[in-house]
mmCIF file of C-alpha atoms in Angstrom:
data_model
loop_
_atom_site.group_PDB
_atom_site.id
_atom_site.type_symbol
_atom_site.label_atom_id
_atom_site.label_comp_id
_atom_site.label_asym_id
_atom_site.label_seq_id
_atom_site.Cartn_x
_atom_site.Cartn_y
_atom_site.Cartn_z
ATOM 1 C CA UNK M 1 95.889 47.539 128.768
ATOM 2 C CA UNK M 2 98.254 50.156 128.565
ATOM 3 C CA UNK M 3 100.327 49.820 132.101
ATOM 4 C CA UNK M 4 101.689 53.378 131.567
ATOM 5 C CA UNK M 5 98.114 56.232 131.827
ATOM 6 C CA UNK M 6 99.572 59.752 132.013
ATOM 7 C CA UNK M 7 98.166 63.083 131.634
ATOM 8 C CA UNK M 8 98.590 62.724 127.555
ATOM 9 C CA UNK M 9 96.847 59.675 127.064
ATOM 10 C CA UNK M 10 93.440 61.909 128.222
ATOM 11 C CA UNK M 11 91.050 62.575 125.033
ATOM 12 C CA UNK M 12 89.396 65.201 124.167
ATOM 13 C CA UNK M 13 86.535 66.386 126.731
ATOM 14 C CA UNK M 14 84.623 68.856 124.476
ATOM 15 C CA UNK M 15 80.634 68.415 124.898
ATOM 16 C CA UNK M 16 80.638 67.188 128.437
ATOM 17 C CA UNK M 17 79.640 68.168 131.651
ATOM 18 C CA UNK M 18 81.931 66.428 134.597
ATOM 19 C CA UNK M 19 80.709 67.440 137.963
ATOM 20 C CA UNK M 20 83.110 66.337 141.097
ATOM 21 C CA UNK M 21 82.683 66.233 144.263
ATOM 22 C CA UNK M 22 84.982 68.328 146.952
ATOM 23 C CA UNK M 23 87.153 70.027 144.007
ATOM 24 C CA UNK M 24 89.051 72.626 145.119
ATOM 25 C CA UNK M 25 91.854 71.035 146.849
ATOM 26 C CA UNK M 26 93.858 67.905 146.179
ATOM 27 C CA UNK M 27 92.987 65.296 143.848
ATOM 28 C CA UNK M 28 89.497 66.997 143.453
ATOM 29 C CA UNK M 29 91.460 70.163 141.583
ATOM 30 C CA UNK M 30 94.005 68.293 140.409
ATOM 31 C CA UNK M 31 91.387 66.359 137.975
ATOM 32 C CA UNK M 32 89.594 69.686 137.970
ATOM 33 C CA UNK M 33 91.894 71.288 135.889
ATOM 34 C CA UNK M 34 92.871 68.170 133.445
ATOM 35 C CA UNK M 35 89.459 67.882 132.479
ATOM 36 C CA UNK M 36 88.995 72.333 131.413
ATOM 37 C CA UNK M 37 92.249 71.529 130.175
ATOM 38 C CA UNK M 38 90.455 69.118 127.839
ATOM 39 C CA UNK M 39 87.788 71.520 127.076
ATOM 40 C CA UNK M 40 85.186 69.969 129.602
ATOM 41 C CA UNK M 41 82.565 71.877 131.725
ATOM 42 C CA UNK M 42 83.449 71.306 135.174
ATOM 43 C CA UNK M 43 81.201 72.292 138.184
ATOM 44 C CA UNK M 44 82.756 72.170 141.626
ATOM 45 C CA UNK M 45 81.327 71.487 144.179
ATOM 46 C CA UNK M 46 81.983 71.816 146.658
ATOM 47 C CA UNK M 47 81.314 72.820 150.265
ATOM 48 C CA UNK M 48 83.014 75.696 150.992
ATOM 49 C CA UNK M 49 81.281 78.557 148.121
ATOM 50 C CA UNK M 50 84.191 81.081 148.959
ATOM 51 C CA UNK M 51 87.136 78.412 148.758
ATOM 52 C CA UNK M 52 85.245 76.935 145.649
ATOM 53 C CA UNK M 53 85.189 80.305 142.738
ATOM 54 C CA UNK M 54 89.220 80.633 143.870
ATOM 55 C CA UNK M 55 90.197 77.431 142.231
ATOM 56 C CA UNK M 56 88.021 78.313 139.231
ATOM 57 C CA UNK M 57 89.809 81.265 139.464
ATOM 58 C CA UNK M 58 92.896 78.697 139.350
ATOM 59 C CA UNK M 59 91.808 76.735 137.034
ATOM 60 C CA UNK M 60 91.042 79.727 134.750
ATOM 61 C CA UNK M 61 94.404 81.295 134.498
ATOM 62 C CA UNK M 62 95.865 78.576 133.526
ATOM 63 C CA UNK M 63 93.530 77.246 130.671
ATOM 64 C CA UNK M 64 91.818 79.863 129.549
ATOM 65 C CA UNK M 65 88.092 80.693 128.524
ATOM 66 C CA UNK M 66 87.592 77.303 130.484
ATOM 67 C CA UNK M 67 84.351 76.378 130.961
ATOM 68 C CA UNK M 68 84.619 75.980 134.590
ATOM 69 C CA UNK M 69 81.129 76.045 137.324
ATOM 70 C CA UNK M 70 80.408 76.347 140.996
ATOM 71 C CA UNK M 71 77.452 74.803 143.001
ATOM 72 C CA UNK M 72 77.730 74.564 146.940
ATOM 73 C CA UNK M 73 77.339 71.296 147.945
ATOM 74 C CA UNK M 74 78.735 69.317 151.646
ATOM 75 C CA UNK M 75 78.540 65.939 151.955
ATOM 76 C CA UNK M 76 77.887 66.112 155.191
ATOM 77 C CA UNK M 77 74.088 67.741 154.910
ATOM 78 C CA UNK M 78 71.789 65.974 153.271
ATOM 79 C CA UNK M 79 69.765 69.126 152.121
ATOM 80 C CA UNK M 80 72.087 70.656 151.039
ATOM 81 C CA UNK M 81 72.845 67.596 148.268
ATOM 82 C CA UNK M 82 69.444 67.739 148.113
ATOM 83 C CA UNK M 83 69.601 71.329 146.243
ATOM 84 C CA UNK M 84 73.533 71.331 144.639
ATOM 85 C CA UNK M 85 71.158 68.246 143.108
ATOM 86 C CA UNK M 86 68.012 70.375 141.413
ATOM 87 C CA UNK M 87 70.468 72.341 140.567
ATOM 88 C CA UNK M 88 73.042 71.035 138.936
ATOM 89 C CA UNK M 89 72.513 71.010 134.823
ATOM 90 C CA UNK M 90 72.622 67.438 132.205
ATOM 91 C CA UNK M 91 75.605 65.118 134.001
ATOM 92 C CA UNK M 92 77.992 63.258 131.348
ATOM 93 C CA UNK M 93 80.318 62.461 134.237
ATOM 94 C CA UNK M 94 80.082 61.996 138.452
ATOM 95 C CA UNK M 95 83.239 62.071 140.455
ATOM 96 C CA UNK M 96 82.847 60.859 144.055
ATOM 97 C CA UNK M 97 86.130 62.140 144.949
ATOM 98 C CA UNK M 98 85.110 63.931 147.878
ATOM 99 C CA UNK M 99 86.060 63.174 151.657
ATOM 100 C CA UNK M 100 87.077 63.808 155.490
ATOM 101 C CA UNK M 101 89.052 62.476 157.191
ATOM 102 C CA UNK M 102 89.089 63.450 161.338
ATOM 103 C CA UNK M 103 90.720 62.720 165.045
ATOM 104 C CA UNK M 104 87.557 63.229 166.884
ATOM 105 C CA UNK M 105 84.033 61.865 166.779
ATOM 106 C CA UNK M 106 82.308 63.839 164.269
ATOM 107 C CA UNK M 107 79.116 63.647 163.536
ATOM 108 C CA UNK M 108 77.020 65.580 160.115
ATOM 109 C CA UNK M 109 74.189 67.691 160.744
ATOM 110 C CA UNK M 110 71.912 64.761 160.534
ATOM 111 C CA UNK M 111 73.980 62.749 162.968
ATOM 112 C CA UNK M 112 75.646 60.856 160.870
ATOM 113 C CA UNK M 113 79.099 58.834 162.223
ATOM 114 C CA UNK M 114 81.150 61.884 160.503
ATOM 115 C CA UNK M 115 83.221 59.499 157.940
ATOM 116 C CA UNK M 116 80.335 57.150 157.619
ATOM 117 C CA UNK M 117 77.885 60.384 155.960
ATOM 118 C CA UNK M 118 79.628 62.589 154.514
ATOM 119 C CA UNK M 119 82.507 60.171 152.057
ATOM 120 C CA UNK M 120 79.746 57.198 151.508
ATOM 121 C CA UNK M 121 75.755 58.229 152.427
ATOM 122 C CA UNK M 122 76.722 62.279 151.220
ATOM 123 C CA UNK M 123 77.753 60.168 147.656
ATOM 124 C CA UNK M 124 75.613 57.652 148.112
ATOM 125 C CA UNK M 125 72.476 60.778 148.194
ATOM 126 C CA UNK M 126 74.746 63.024 145.476
ATOM 127 C CA UNK M 127 74.425 60.025 142.382
ATOM 128 C CA UNK M 128 71.559 58.485 143.878
ATOM 129 C CA UNK M 129 69.440 61.805 143.176
ATOM 130 C CA UNK M 130 72.157 62.336 139.663
ATOM 131 C CA UNK M 131 70.684 59.045 138.825
ATOM 132 C CA UNK M 132 68.404 59.515 135.559
ATOM 133 C CA UNK M 133 70.531 62.817 133.898
ATOM 134 C CA UNK M 134 73.371 60.788 133.923
ATOM 135 C CA UNK M 135 71.636 57.389 132.472
ATOM 136 C CA UNK M 136 70.296 60.140 130.133
ATOM 137 C CA UNK M 137 73.674 60.766 128.982
ATOM 138 C CA UNK M 138 75.279 58.136 126.535
ATOM 139 C CA UNK M 139 78.743 57.015 128.312
ATOM 140 C CA UNK M 140 78.092 57.961 131.208
ATOM 141 C CA UNK M 141 79.620 57.383 134.064
ATOM 142 C CA UNK M 142 80.014 57.416 137.651
ATOM 143 C CA UNK M 143 83.372 57.030 139.592
ATOM 144 C CA UNK M 144 84.295 57.175 143.249
ATOM 145 C CA UNK M 145 86.704 57.549 145.078
ATOM 146 C CA UNK M 146 87.627 55.052 147.417
ATOM 147 C CA UNK M 147 91.612 54.529 149.426
ATOM 148 C CA UNK M 148 93.943 51.832 150.002
ATOM 149 C CA UNK M 149 92.637 52.535 153.627
ATOM 150 C CA UNK M 150 89.591 50.387 152.312
ATOM 151 C CA UNK M 151 91.623 47.209 152.893
ATOM 152 C CA UNK M 152 91.589 47.804 156.499
ATOM 153 C CA UNK M 153 87.683 49.131 156.347
ATOM 154 C CA UNK M 154 84.768 47.291 157.899
ATOM 155 C CA UNK M 155 80.766 47.037 157.761
ATOM 156 C CA UNK M 156 79.745 47.722 161.425
ATOM 157 C CA UNK M 157 76.372 47.083 160.504
ATOM 158 C CA UNK M 158 74.931 46.199 163.517
ATOM 159 C CA UNK M 159 76.923 49.712 164.874
ATOM 160 C CA UNK M 160 77.395 52.264 161.709
ATOM 161 C CA UNK M 161 77.433 54.938 163.412
ATOM 162 C CA UNK M 162 80.779 53.314 166.222
ATOM 163 C CA UNK M 163 78.210 54.965 168.832
ATOM 164 C CA UNK M 164 80.306 51.741 170.538
ATOM 165 C CA UNK M 165 83.419 52.294 170.636
ATOM 166 C CA UNK M 166 85.337 54.986 168.363
ATOM 167 C CA UNK M 167 88.809 54.722 166.363
ATOM 168 C CA UNK M 168 88.786 57.110 163.355
ATOM 169 C CA UNK M 169 91.485 55.425 161.504
ATOM 170 C CA UNK M 170 88.350 52.061 161.795
ATOM 171 C CA UNK M 171 85.849 55.315 161.161
ATOM 172 C CA UNK M 172 87.636 56.024 157.952
ATOM 173 C CA UNK M 173 88.605 52.701 155.900
ATOM 174 C CA UNK M 174 84.710 52.206 156.398
ATOM 175 C CA UNK M 175 83.714 55.026 154.579
ATOM 176 C CA UNK M 176 85.997 53.839 151.931
ATOM 177 C CA UNK M 177 84.803 50.395 152.097
ATOM 178 C CA UNK M 178 81.132 50.983 151.024
ATOM 179 C CA UNK M 179 82.205 53.145 148.462
ATOM 180 C CA UNK M 180 83.764 50.571 147.202
ATOM 181 C CA UNK M 181 80.618 48.664 148.411
ATOM 182 C CA UNK M 182 78.260 51.791 146.229
ATOM 183 C CA UNK M 183 80.396 51.342 143.490
ATOM 184 C CA UNK M 184 79.334 47.319 142.622
ATOM 185 C CA UNK M 185 76.059 47.432 143.463
ATOM 186 C CA UNK M 186 75.375 50.380 141.663
ATOM 187 C CA UNK M 187 76.771 48.359 138.889
ATOM 188 C CA UNK M 188 75.308 45.885 139.162
ATOM 189 C CA UNK M 189 71.757 47.571 138.937
ATOM 190 C CA UNK M 190 73.015 49.632 135.853
ATOM 191 C CA UNK M 191 74.053 46.936 133.887
ATOM 192 C CA UNK M 192 70.786 44.842 135.203
ATOM 193 C CA UNK M 193 68.760 47.931 134.413
ATOM 194 C CA UNK M 194 69.703 48.024 131.058
ATOM 195 C CA UNK M 195 71.235 51.016 131.914
ATOM 196 C CA UNK M 196 74.274 53.474 129.171
ATOM 197 C CA UNK M 197 75.857 54.622 132.076
ATOM 198 C CA UNK M 198 78.186 53.300 133.925
ATOM 199 C CA UNK M 199 80.263 52.809 137.720
ATOM 200 C CA UNK M 200 83.595 53.329 138.491
ATOM 201 C CA UNK M 201 86.217 53.050 140.965
ATOM 202 C CA UNK M 202 89.747 54.295 141.645
ATOM 203 C CA UNK M 203 93.152 55.196 144.291
ATOM 204 C CA UNK M 204 95.386 57.419 144.282
ATOM 205 C CA UNK M 205 97.944 55.252 145.925
ATOM 206 C CA UNK M 206 99.491 58.114 149.215
ATOM 207 C CA UNK M 207 99.321 61.003 147.100
ATOM 208 C CA UNK M 208 100.324 64.475 148.884
ATOM 209 C CA UNK M 209 96.441 65.877 149.643
ATOM 210 C CA UNK M 210 94.569 68.032 152.881
ATOM 211 C CA UNK M 211 93.635 64.479 154.914
ATOM 212 C CA UNK M 212 97.731 64.066 154.952
ATOM 213 C CA UNK M 213 98.067 66.951 157.854
ATOM 214 C CA UNK M 214 95.769 64.490 160.208
ATOM 215 C CA UNK M 215 97.333 61.799 159.785
ATOM 216 C CA UNK M 216 100.898 60.033 161.799
ATOM 217 C CA UNK M 217 103.925 62.169 161.993
ATOM 218 C CA UNK M 218 105.767 59.573 159.645
ATOM 219 C CA UNK M 219 102.720 60.255 157.660
ATOM 220 C CA UNK M 220 103.174 64.119 157.270
ATOM 221 C CA UNK M 221 107.136 63.511 156.836
ATOM 222 C CA UNK M 222 106.531 60.841 153.149
ATOM 223 C CA UNK M 223 104.933 64.721 152.673
ATOM 224 C CA UNK M 224 107.983 66.180 153.126
ATOM 225 C CA UNK M 225 109.269 67.932 149.487
ATOM 226 C CA UNK M 226 112.762 67.523 151.285
ATOM 227 C CA UNK M 227 112.762 64.116 151.182
ATOM 228 C CA UNK M 228 111.289 64.141 148.828
ATOM 229 C CA UNK M 229 113.928 61.625 146.092
ATOM 230 C CA UNK M 230 113.576 58.910 148.725
ATOM 231 C CA UNK M 231 110.279 59.082 149.673
ATOM 232 C CA UNK M 232 109.144 58.852 145.537
ATOM 233 C CA UNK M 233 107.863 55.275 145.350
ATOM 234 C CA UNK M 234 105.728 55.479 148.316
ATOM 235 C CA UNK M 235 103.791 59.316 147.872
ATOM 236 C CA UNK M 236 103.131 60.849 145.362
ATOM 237 C CA UNK M 237 101.394 63.916 144.376
ATOM 238 C CA UNK M 238 98.190 64.530 143.569
ATOM 239 C CA UNK M 239 98.107 65.656 140.521
ATOM 240 C CA UNK M 240 99.517 61.547 140.181
ATOM 241 C CA UNK M 241 96.750 59.870 142.545
ATOM 242 C CA UNK M 242 94.303 61.445 139.929
ATOM 243 C CA UNK M 243 95.382 60.234 136.788
ATOM 244 C CA UNK M 244 93.389 56.864 138.541
ATOM 245 C CA UNK M 245 90.602 58.265 139.104
ATOM 246 C CA UNK M 246 90.565 60.536 135.433
ATOM 247 C CA UNK M 247 91.482 57.225 133.490
ATOM 248 C CA UNK M 248 88.291 55.620 135.039
ATOM 249 C CA UNK M 249 86.619 58.370 134.290
ATOM 250 C CA UNK M 250 87.582 58.465 130.681
ATOM 251 C CA UNK M 251 89.301 56.008 129.070
ATOM 252 C CA UNK M 252 87.598 54.081 126.268
ATOM 253 C CA UNK M 253 88.229 50.486 127.425
ATOM 254 C CA UNK M 254 87.469 50.871 131.258
ATOM 255 C CA UNK M 255 84.296 48.481 132.208
ATOM 256 C CA UNK M 256 81.979 48.641 135.435
ATOM 257 C CA UNK M 257 82.900 47.267 137.788
ATOM 258 C CA UNK M 258 86.128 48.355 137.402
ATOM 259 C CA UNK M 259 88.538 49.619 139.898
ATOM 260 C CA UNK M 260 91.738 51.891 138.222
ATOM 261 C CA UNK M 261 95.515 52.627 141.446
ATOM 262 C CA UNK M 262 98.794 52.918 141.509
ATOM 263 C CA UNK M 263 100.932 50.330 139.063
ATOM 264 C CA UNK M 264 103.780 50.490 141.684
ATOM 265 C CA UNK M 265 104.399 48.767 145.082
ATOM 266 C CA UNK M 266 101.086 48.256 147.242
ATOM 267 C CA UNK M 267 99.512 50.743 144.854
ATOM 268 C CA UNK M 268 101.586 53.752 146.529
ATOM 269 C CA UNK M 269 102.418 55.062 143.308
ATOM 270 C CA UNK M 270 102.772 54.636 139.763
ATOM 271 C CA UNK M 271 100.759 55.140 136.531
ATOM 272 C CA UNK M 272 96.751 54.127 136.485
ATOM 273 C CA UNK M 273 96.054 49.852 135.738
ATOM 274 C CA UNK M 274 92.739 48.325 136.784
ATOM 275 C CA UNK M 275 93.988 47.110 140.020
ATOM 276 C CA UNK M 276 91.522 44.054 142.514
ATOM 277 C CA UNK M 277 90.113 45.704 146.075
ATOM 278 C CA UNK M 278 89.786 43.415 149.075
ATOM 279 C CA UNK M 279 87.986 40.550 149.997
ATOM 280 C CA UNK M 280 85.153 42.264 151.395
ATOM 281 C CA UNK M 281 85.266 44.566 149.053
ATOM 282 C CA UNK M 282 83.378 42.024 145.954
ATOM 283 C CA UNK M 283 80.923 40.375 149.005
ATOM 284 C CA UNK M 284 77.277 41.201 147.119
ATOM 285 C CA UNK M 285 74.712 40.299 150.582
ATOM 286 C CA UNK M 286 76.822 43.073 151.815
ATOM 287 C CA UNK M 287 76.734 45.724 148.657
ATOM 288 C CA UNK M 288 73.231 44.400 148.614
ATOM 289 C CA UNK M 289 73.019 44.794 151.827
ATOM 290 C CA UNK M 290 74.209 48.792 152.357
ATOM 291 C CA UNK M 291 72.679 49.472 149.764
ATOM 292 C CA UNK M 292 69.241 48.851 151.411
ATOM 293 C CA UNK M 293 69.665 50.854 154.217
ATOM 294 C CA UNK M 294 71.993 53.383 153.032
ATOM 295 C CA UNK M 295 68.559 54.116 151.239
ATOM 296 C CA UNK M 296 66.520 54.073 154.331
ATOM 297 C CA UNK M 297 69.364 56.281 156.191
ATOM 298 C CA UNK M 298 68.796 58.742 153.738
ATOM 299 C CA UNK M 299 65.165 59.153 153.318
#
C-alpha cells in the first residue's frame, strides 16, 4: 500500500455525490475543497446555513464551476437530521466529519450529552436514514471520522449521558470511540447483507482545527504558526489531516472496516495509511450493544 499518498493521488470524482457534515470549516472544509477540485458534486451539511454558504463561496472561488450545495443539518437535533436526510439527493459518499468539543456539560436539543449526542448519535441517525440511498449507489462508502482521543475512551453503557460525573475529555473520548464501534458494526451489517457499500473510518492526527481552542494552553501552543518549524512533527495542517478521510473515501484498494490515519509518530502527523485502533474499538459485543442502544435512543 502506498505510504506516501497525497492529494495528487485522488482520482477523478465526476459523477459522484459526496455529503460532508461540518464542511464549513477545518477538516470538513479541506475535504470539501479537494472533492470539489476533483469534480465531485459536494453537499456541505452544516448547522449554520450562513457559514455553509460562505464556505461554498470560498470553494467555488478556488474551483470555478464547482458543483457545491448546502444542506442545513444540525447533528445536535434529530429533527434537523431527519429534515436534512429527507432533502438530500442520491449519495455516493457520506463523510461523517462534524465534531464538537465542550468543557461544559451541555445537552443536545433532544437531551443527550452534547459529545455523545452530536458526534455519535447525530451521525448514526443520518447514516441510517441515508443507508438505502447509499446501498443503491455502486462503489458507495460511509467514512466516519474519529480521533486519536478514542484510545482514552470508554463506553459508559450504564451512564451514557455522563450524569454521574462529567469530565469533558472523557466525554469527547467516549464519543470518538463510539464513532469506531459504529463504523465497524456498520461494515459487518453491510457485508452480511451483501450490500455494495463499505464503511471505513479515519482520523486526522493532530490537525489544526477549531477544536484546538477548546484545549489547554499547551495544546493551543502546538497550533501556533510562529512555532511551526518546531512543532511540525506534532501538529499538521487541516489539509494534511483531511487526507486520511479522503483516502478512506476514494482509494480503490480500501476495504470495509479499515481505519486510516497519519503515518508519523503516534499517528500525530504524516501521510495517511491504514492504522490500528484501540483494543476496545474491536469489541464486537460492544459494537452490537451500542448499535442497539443507539437505535432505541433515536427512535
